[in-house]
Tab-separated table of C-alpha atoms in Angstrom:
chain	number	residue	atom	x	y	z
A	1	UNK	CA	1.527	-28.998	0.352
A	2	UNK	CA	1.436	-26.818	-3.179
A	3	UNK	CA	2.837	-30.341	-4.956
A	4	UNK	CA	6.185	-29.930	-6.892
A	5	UNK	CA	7.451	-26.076	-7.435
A	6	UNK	CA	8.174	-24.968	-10.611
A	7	UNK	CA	11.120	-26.048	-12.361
A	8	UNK	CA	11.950	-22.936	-14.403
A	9	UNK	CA	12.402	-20.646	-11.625
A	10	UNK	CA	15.062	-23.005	-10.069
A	11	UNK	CA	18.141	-20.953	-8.878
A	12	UNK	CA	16.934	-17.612	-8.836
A	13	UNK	CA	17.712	-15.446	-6.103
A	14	UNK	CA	16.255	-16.338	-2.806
A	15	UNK	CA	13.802	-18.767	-4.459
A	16	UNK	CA	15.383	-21.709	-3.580
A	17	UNK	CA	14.728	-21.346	0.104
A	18	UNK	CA	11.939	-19.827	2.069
A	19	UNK	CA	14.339	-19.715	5.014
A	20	UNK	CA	16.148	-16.323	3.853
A	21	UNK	CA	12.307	-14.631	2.978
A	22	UNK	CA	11.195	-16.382	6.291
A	23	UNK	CA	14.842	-14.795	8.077
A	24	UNK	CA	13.954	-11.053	6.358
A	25	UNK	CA	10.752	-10.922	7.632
A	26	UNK	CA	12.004	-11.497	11.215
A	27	UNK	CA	14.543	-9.089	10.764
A	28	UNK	CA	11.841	-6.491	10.042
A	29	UNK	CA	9.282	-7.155	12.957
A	30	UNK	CA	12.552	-7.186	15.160
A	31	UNK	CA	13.434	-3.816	13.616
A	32	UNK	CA	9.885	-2.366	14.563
A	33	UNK	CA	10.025	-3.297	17.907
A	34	UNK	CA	13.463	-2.836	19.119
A	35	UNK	CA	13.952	0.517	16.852
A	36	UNK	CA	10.687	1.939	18.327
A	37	UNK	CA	12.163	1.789	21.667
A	38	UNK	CA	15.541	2.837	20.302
A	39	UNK	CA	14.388	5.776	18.994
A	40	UNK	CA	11.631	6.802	21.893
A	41	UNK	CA	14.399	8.978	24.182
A	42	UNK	CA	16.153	10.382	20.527
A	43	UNK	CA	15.506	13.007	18.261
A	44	UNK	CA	13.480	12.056	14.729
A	45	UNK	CA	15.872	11.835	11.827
A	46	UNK	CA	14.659	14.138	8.703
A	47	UNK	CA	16.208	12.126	5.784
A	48	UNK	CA	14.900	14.292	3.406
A	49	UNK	CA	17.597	13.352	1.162
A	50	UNK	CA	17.183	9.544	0.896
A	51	UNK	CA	13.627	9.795	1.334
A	52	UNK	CA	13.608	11.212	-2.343
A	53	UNK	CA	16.083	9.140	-3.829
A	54	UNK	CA	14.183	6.311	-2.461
A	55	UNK	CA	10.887	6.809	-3.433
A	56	UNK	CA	11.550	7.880	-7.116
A	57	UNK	CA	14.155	4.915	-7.014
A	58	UNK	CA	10.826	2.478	-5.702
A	59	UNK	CA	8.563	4.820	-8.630
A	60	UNK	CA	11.125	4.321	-11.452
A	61	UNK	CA	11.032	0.035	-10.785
A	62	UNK	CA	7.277	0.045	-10.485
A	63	UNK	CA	6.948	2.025	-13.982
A	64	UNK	CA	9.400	-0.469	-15.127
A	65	UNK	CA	7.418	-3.438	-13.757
A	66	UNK	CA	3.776	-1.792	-15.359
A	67	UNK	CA	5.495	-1.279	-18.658
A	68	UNK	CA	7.020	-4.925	-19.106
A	69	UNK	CA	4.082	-6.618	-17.715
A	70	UNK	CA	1.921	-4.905	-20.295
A	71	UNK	CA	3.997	-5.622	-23.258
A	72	UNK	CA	4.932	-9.239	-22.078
A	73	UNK	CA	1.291	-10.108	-21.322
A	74	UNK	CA	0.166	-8.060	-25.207
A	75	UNK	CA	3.402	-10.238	-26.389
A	76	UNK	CA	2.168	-13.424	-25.492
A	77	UNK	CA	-1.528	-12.958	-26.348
A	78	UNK	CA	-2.209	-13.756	-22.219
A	79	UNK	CA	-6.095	-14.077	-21.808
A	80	UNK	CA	-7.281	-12.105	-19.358
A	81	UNK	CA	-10.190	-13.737	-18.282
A	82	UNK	CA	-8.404	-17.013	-17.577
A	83	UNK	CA	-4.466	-17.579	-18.523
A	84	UNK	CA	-2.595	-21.019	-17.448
A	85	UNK	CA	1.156	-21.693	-16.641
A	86	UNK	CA	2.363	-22.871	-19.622
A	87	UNK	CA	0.692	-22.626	-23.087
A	88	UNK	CA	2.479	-18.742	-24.179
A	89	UNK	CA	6.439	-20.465	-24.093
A	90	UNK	CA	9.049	-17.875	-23.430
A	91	UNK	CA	6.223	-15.423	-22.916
A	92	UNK	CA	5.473	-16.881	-19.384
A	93	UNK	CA	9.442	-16.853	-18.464
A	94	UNK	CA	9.747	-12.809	-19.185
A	95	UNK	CA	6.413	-12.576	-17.472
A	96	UNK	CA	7.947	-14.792	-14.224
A	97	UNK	CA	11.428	-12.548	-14.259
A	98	UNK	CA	9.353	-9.867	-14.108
A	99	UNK	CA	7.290	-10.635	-11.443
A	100	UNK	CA	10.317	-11.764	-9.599
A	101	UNK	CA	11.209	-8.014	-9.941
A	102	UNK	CA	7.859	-7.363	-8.142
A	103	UNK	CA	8.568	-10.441	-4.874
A	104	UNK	CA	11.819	-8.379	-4.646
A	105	UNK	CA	10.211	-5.206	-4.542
A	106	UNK	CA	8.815	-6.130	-1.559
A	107	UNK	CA	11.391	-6.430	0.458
A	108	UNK	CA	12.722	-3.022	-0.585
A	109	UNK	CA	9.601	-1.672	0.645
A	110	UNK	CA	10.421	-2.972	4.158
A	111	UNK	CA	12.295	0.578	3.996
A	112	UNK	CA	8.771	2.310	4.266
A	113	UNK	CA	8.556	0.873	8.187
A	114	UNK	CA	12.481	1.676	8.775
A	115	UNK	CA	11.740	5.174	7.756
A	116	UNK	CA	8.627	5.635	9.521
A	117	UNK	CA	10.710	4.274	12.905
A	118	UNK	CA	13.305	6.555	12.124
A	119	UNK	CA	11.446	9.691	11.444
A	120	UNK	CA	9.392	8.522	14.903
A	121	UNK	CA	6.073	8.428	13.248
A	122	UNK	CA	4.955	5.465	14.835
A	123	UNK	CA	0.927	6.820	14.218
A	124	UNK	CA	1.969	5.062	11.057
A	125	UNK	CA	2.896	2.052	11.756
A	126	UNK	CA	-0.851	0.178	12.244
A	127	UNK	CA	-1.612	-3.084	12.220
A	128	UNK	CA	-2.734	-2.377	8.250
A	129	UNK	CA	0.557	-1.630	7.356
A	130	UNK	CA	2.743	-4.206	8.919
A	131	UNK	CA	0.441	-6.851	7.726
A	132	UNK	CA	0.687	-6.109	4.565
A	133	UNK	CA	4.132	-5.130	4.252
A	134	UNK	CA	5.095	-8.473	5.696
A	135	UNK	CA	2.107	-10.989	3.969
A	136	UNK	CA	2.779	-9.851	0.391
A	137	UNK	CA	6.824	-10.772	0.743
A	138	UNK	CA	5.927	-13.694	2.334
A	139	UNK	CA	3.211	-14.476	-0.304
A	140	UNK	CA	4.683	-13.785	-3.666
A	141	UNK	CA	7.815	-16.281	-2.311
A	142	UNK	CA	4.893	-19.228	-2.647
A	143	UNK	CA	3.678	-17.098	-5.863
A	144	UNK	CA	7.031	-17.230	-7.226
A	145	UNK	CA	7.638	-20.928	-6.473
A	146	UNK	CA	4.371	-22.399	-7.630
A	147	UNK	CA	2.816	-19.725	-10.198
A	148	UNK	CA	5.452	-17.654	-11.504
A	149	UNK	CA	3.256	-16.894	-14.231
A	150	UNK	CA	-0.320	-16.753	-15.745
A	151	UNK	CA	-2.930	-15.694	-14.254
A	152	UNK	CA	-0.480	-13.866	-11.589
A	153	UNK	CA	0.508	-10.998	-13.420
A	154	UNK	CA	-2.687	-9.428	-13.063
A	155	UNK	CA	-2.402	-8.319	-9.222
A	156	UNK	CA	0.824	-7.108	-9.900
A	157	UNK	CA	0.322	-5.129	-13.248
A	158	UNK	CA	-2.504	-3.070	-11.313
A	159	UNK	CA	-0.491	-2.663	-8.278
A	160	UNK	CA	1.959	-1.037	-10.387
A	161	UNK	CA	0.432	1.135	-11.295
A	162	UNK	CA	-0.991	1.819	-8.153
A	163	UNK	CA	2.617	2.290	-6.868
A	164	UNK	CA	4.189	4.974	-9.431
A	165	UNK	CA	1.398	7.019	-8.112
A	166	UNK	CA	1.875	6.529	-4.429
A	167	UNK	CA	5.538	6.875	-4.330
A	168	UNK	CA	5.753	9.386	-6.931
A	169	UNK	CA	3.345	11.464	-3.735
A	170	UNK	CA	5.466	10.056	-1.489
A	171	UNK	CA	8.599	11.262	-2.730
A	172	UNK	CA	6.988	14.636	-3.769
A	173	UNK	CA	5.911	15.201	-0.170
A	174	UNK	CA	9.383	15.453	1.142
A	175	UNK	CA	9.502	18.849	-0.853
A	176	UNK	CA	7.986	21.435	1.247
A	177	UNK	CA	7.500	23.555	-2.032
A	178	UNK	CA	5.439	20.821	-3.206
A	179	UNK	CA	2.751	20.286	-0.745
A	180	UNK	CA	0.557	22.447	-1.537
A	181	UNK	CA	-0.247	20.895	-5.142
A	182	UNK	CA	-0.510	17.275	-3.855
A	183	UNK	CA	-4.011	17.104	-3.510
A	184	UNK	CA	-4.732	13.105	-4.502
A	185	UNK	CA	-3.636	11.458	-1.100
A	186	UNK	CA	-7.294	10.384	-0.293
A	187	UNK	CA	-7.916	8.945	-3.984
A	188	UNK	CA	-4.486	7.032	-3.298
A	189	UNK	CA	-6.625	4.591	-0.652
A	190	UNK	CA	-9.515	4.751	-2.702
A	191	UNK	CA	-7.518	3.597	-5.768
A	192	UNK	CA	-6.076	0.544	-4.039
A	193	UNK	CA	-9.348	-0.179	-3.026
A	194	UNK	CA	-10.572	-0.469	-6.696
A	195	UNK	CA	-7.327	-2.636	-7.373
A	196	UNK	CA	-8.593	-4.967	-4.790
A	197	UNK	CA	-11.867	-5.393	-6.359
A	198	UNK	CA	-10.635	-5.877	-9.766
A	199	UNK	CA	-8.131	-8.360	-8.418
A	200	UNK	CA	-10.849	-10.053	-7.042
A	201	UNK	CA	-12.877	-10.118	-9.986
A	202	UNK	CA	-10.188	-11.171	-12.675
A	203	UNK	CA	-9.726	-14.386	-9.898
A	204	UNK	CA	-12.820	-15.208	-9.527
A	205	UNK	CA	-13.170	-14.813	-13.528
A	206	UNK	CA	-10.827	-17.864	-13.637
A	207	UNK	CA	-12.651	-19.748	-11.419
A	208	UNK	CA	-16.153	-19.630	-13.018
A	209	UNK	CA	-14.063	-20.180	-16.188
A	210	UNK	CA	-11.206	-22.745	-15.505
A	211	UNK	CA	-8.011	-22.932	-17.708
A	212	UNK	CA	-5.208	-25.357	-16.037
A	213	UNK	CA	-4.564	-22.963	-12.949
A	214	UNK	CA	-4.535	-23.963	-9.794
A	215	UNK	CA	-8.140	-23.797	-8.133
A	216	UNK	CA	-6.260	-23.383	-4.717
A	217	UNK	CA	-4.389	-20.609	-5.402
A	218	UNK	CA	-7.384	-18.740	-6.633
A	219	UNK	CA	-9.358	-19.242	-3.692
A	220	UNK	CA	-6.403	-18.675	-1.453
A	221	UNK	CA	-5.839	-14.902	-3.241
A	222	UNK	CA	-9.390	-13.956	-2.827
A	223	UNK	CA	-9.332	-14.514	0.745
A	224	UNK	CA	-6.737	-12.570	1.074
A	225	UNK	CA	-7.887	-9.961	-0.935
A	226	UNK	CA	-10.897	-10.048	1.389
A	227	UNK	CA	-8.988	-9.077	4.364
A	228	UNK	CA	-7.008	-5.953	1.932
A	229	UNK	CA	-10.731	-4.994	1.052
A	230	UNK	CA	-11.769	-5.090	5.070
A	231	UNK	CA	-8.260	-3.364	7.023
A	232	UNK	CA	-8.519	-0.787	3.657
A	233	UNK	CA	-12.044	0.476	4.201
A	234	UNK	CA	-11.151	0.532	8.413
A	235	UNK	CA	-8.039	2.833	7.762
A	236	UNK	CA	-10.532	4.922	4.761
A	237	UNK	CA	-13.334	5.267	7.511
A	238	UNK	CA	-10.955	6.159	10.176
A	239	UNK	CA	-8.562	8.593	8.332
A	240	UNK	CA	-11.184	10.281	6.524
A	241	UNK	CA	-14.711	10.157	7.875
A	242	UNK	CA	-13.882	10.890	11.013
A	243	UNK	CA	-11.953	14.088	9.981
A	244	UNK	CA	-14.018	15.080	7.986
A	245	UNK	CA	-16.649	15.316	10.655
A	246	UNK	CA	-13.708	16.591	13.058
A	247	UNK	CA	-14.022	19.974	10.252
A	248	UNK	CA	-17.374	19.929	10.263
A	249	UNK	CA	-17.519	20.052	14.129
A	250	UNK	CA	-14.893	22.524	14.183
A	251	UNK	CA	-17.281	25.169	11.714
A	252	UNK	CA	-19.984	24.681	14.418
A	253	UNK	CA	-19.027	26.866	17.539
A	254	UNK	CA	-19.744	25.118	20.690
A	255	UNK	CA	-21.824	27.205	22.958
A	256	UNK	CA	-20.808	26.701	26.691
A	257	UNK	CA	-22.721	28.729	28.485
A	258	UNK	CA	-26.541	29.816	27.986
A	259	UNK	CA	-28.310	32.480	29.629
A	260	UNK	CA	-31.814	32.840	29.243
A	261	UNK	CA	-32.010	30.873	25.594
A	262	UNK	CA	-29.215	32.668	24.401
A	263	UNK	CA	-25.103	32.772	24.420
A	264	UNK	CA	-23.044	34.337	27.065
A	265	UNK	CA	-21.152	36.358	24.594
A	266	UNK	CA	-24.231	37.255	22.271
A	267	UNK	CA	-25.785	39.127	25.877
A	268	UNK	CA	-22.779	40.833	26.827
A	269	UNK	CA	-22.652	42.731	23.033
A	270	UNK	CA	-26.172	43.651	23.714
A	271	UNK	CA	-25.402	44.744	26.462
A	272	UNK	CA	-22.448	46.933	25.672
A	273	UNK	CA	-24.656	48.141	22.587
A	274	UNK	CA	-27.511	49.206	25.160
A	275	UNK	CA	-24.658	51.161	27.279
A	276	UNK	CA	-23.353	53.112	24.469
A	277	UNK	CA	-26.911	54.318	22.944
A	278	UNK	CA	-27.948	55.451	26.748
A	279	UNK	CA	-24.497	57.561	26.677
C-alpha cells in the first residue's frame, strides 16, 4: 500500500514483521478485558514500589529521547518547516534509532493500562486512553517502516517532552508526602493539547511547502491528530468543567424547604432569638 519500506531499518527489532506489534496489541486488549473481570471479586494491588521505579524509568528514556532528538536534528541542520528522508546522511539514521527508541516506548507504556487494572481503577481506563495507547504502537510500526526519519521527529521530540513531565507527576504522585505540591495535573492535558496543535501545524507546514516527503503520510497524521485534538478536549471538558462547576455548586447551599419567602432554618433562629429576648 505505502510502496517499498525502507531499506535501512531492515532487521531491527520487531520491524521486520507487523505480526509481533499486531500480536502485542492483542495481548493488551485481552489483558483489559479478562484482568478487569479478574480483578472485580479481589482486593486492588498498591504497587507503590514499581509504580516509582517505573515511571522515573519511562521519565529517564523520554529525557533521553528529547535530548538526542534535539542534538541529532541541530546535528544534521533538519529544516523544520519541511525535512525529507534522505538528504542529512548518517544524521537521518541516529534520528531513525532514536525514534525506534520512541515505537518501543510504546509498548512499555502498555504498563500504564496493566497498572490501572491492577490497582482496580477502571474510571481510568476510557475509551481516550485505550485508543491511544494502542493507535500510536500500532502507528509508529508503519512510521518506522516507511519514514523512519525527517519530518517524523517532530511529533516525537514534543511528545517528549510532554512525557518527562507527565511521568515525572506520575511517579511523584505515588508519594503521599508529595501530593500536596503537585499542582500542574490540569496543565498536563492542556499541554498535550498544544503538542497536538503544533504537530498539526509543523505537518501541514510541509504540505503547503513540499520537500520529497510523502504527501500521504502527512495527511494521514493530521487526521489523526484531529481525533487526539477532539477525545482531548472531551476528557478536558469532562474532567474539569464539570468539576469545577460541581465546587461551585457545592459553595451555593441548596435551600430545601421555604416558608413564607424564606429558609426553614433562617425562621427557626428567629425564632429562638424572639424566645430568648421575651425571657
Amino acid at each position: 500500500m505505502f510502496g517499498d519500506r525502507d531499506p535501512r531499518v531492515r532487521g531491527w527489532l520487531l520491524l521486520d514483521s507487523y505480526l509481533p506489534t499486531f500480536a502485542l496489541t492483542i495481548l493488551y486488549l485481552l489483558f483489559i478485558w479478562l484482568g478487569t473481570m479478574f480483578m472485580k471479586n479481589r482486593p486492588a494491588l498498591s504497587l507503590r514500589g514499581l509504580l516509582i521505579v517505573y515511571n522515573f524509568g519511562v521519565t529517564v528514556l523520554s529525557f533521553y529521547m528529547l535530548i538526542e532528538l534535539i542534538l541529532a536534528t541541530w546535528e544534521g541542520n533538519y529544516n523544520l518547516q519541511c525535512q525529507n528522508l534522505i538528504s542529512a546522511g548518517e544524521t537521518d539514521i541516529r534520528v531513525a534509532q532514536v525514534l525506534w527508541w520512541y515505537y518501543f516506548s510504546k509498548v512499555i507504556e502498555f504498563a500504564d493500562t496493566v497498572f490501572f487494572v491492577l490497582r482496580k481503577k477502571n474510571n481510568q481506563i476510557t475509551f481516550l486512553h485505550v485508543y491511544h495507547h494502542a493507535s500510536m504502537f500500532n502507528i509508529w510500526w508503519c512510521v518506522m517502516n516507511w519514514i523512519p526519519c525527517g519530518q517524523s521527529f517532530f511529533g516525537p521530540t514534543l511528545n517528549s517532552f510532554i512525557h518527562i513531565l507527565m511521568y515525572s507527576y506520575y511517579g511523584l504522585s505515588v508519594i503521599p508526602s508529595m501530593r500536596k505540591y503537585l499542582w500542574w495535573k490540569k496543565y498536563l492535558t492542556q499541554a498535550q493539547l498544544i503538542q497536538f496543535l503544533l504537530t498539526i501545524t509543523h505537518t501541514l507546514s510541509a504540505a503547503v511547502k513540499p520537500c520529497g516527503f510523502p504527501f500521504g503520510c502527512l495527511i494521514f497524521q493530521v487526521s489523526y491528530m484531529a481525533t487526539l485534538v477532539v477525545l482531548f478536549v472531551n476528557f478536558y471538558v469532562k474532567t474539569y468543567r464539570k468539576a469545577s462547576s460541581k465546587a461551585n455548586a457545592k459553595e451555593i447551599p441548596l435551600v430545601t424547604e421555604i416558608k413564607n419567602g424564606f429558609h426553614k432554618n433562617y425562621l427557626k433562629e428567629i425564632n429562638g432569638a424572639l424566645k430568648k429576648k421575651a425571657q
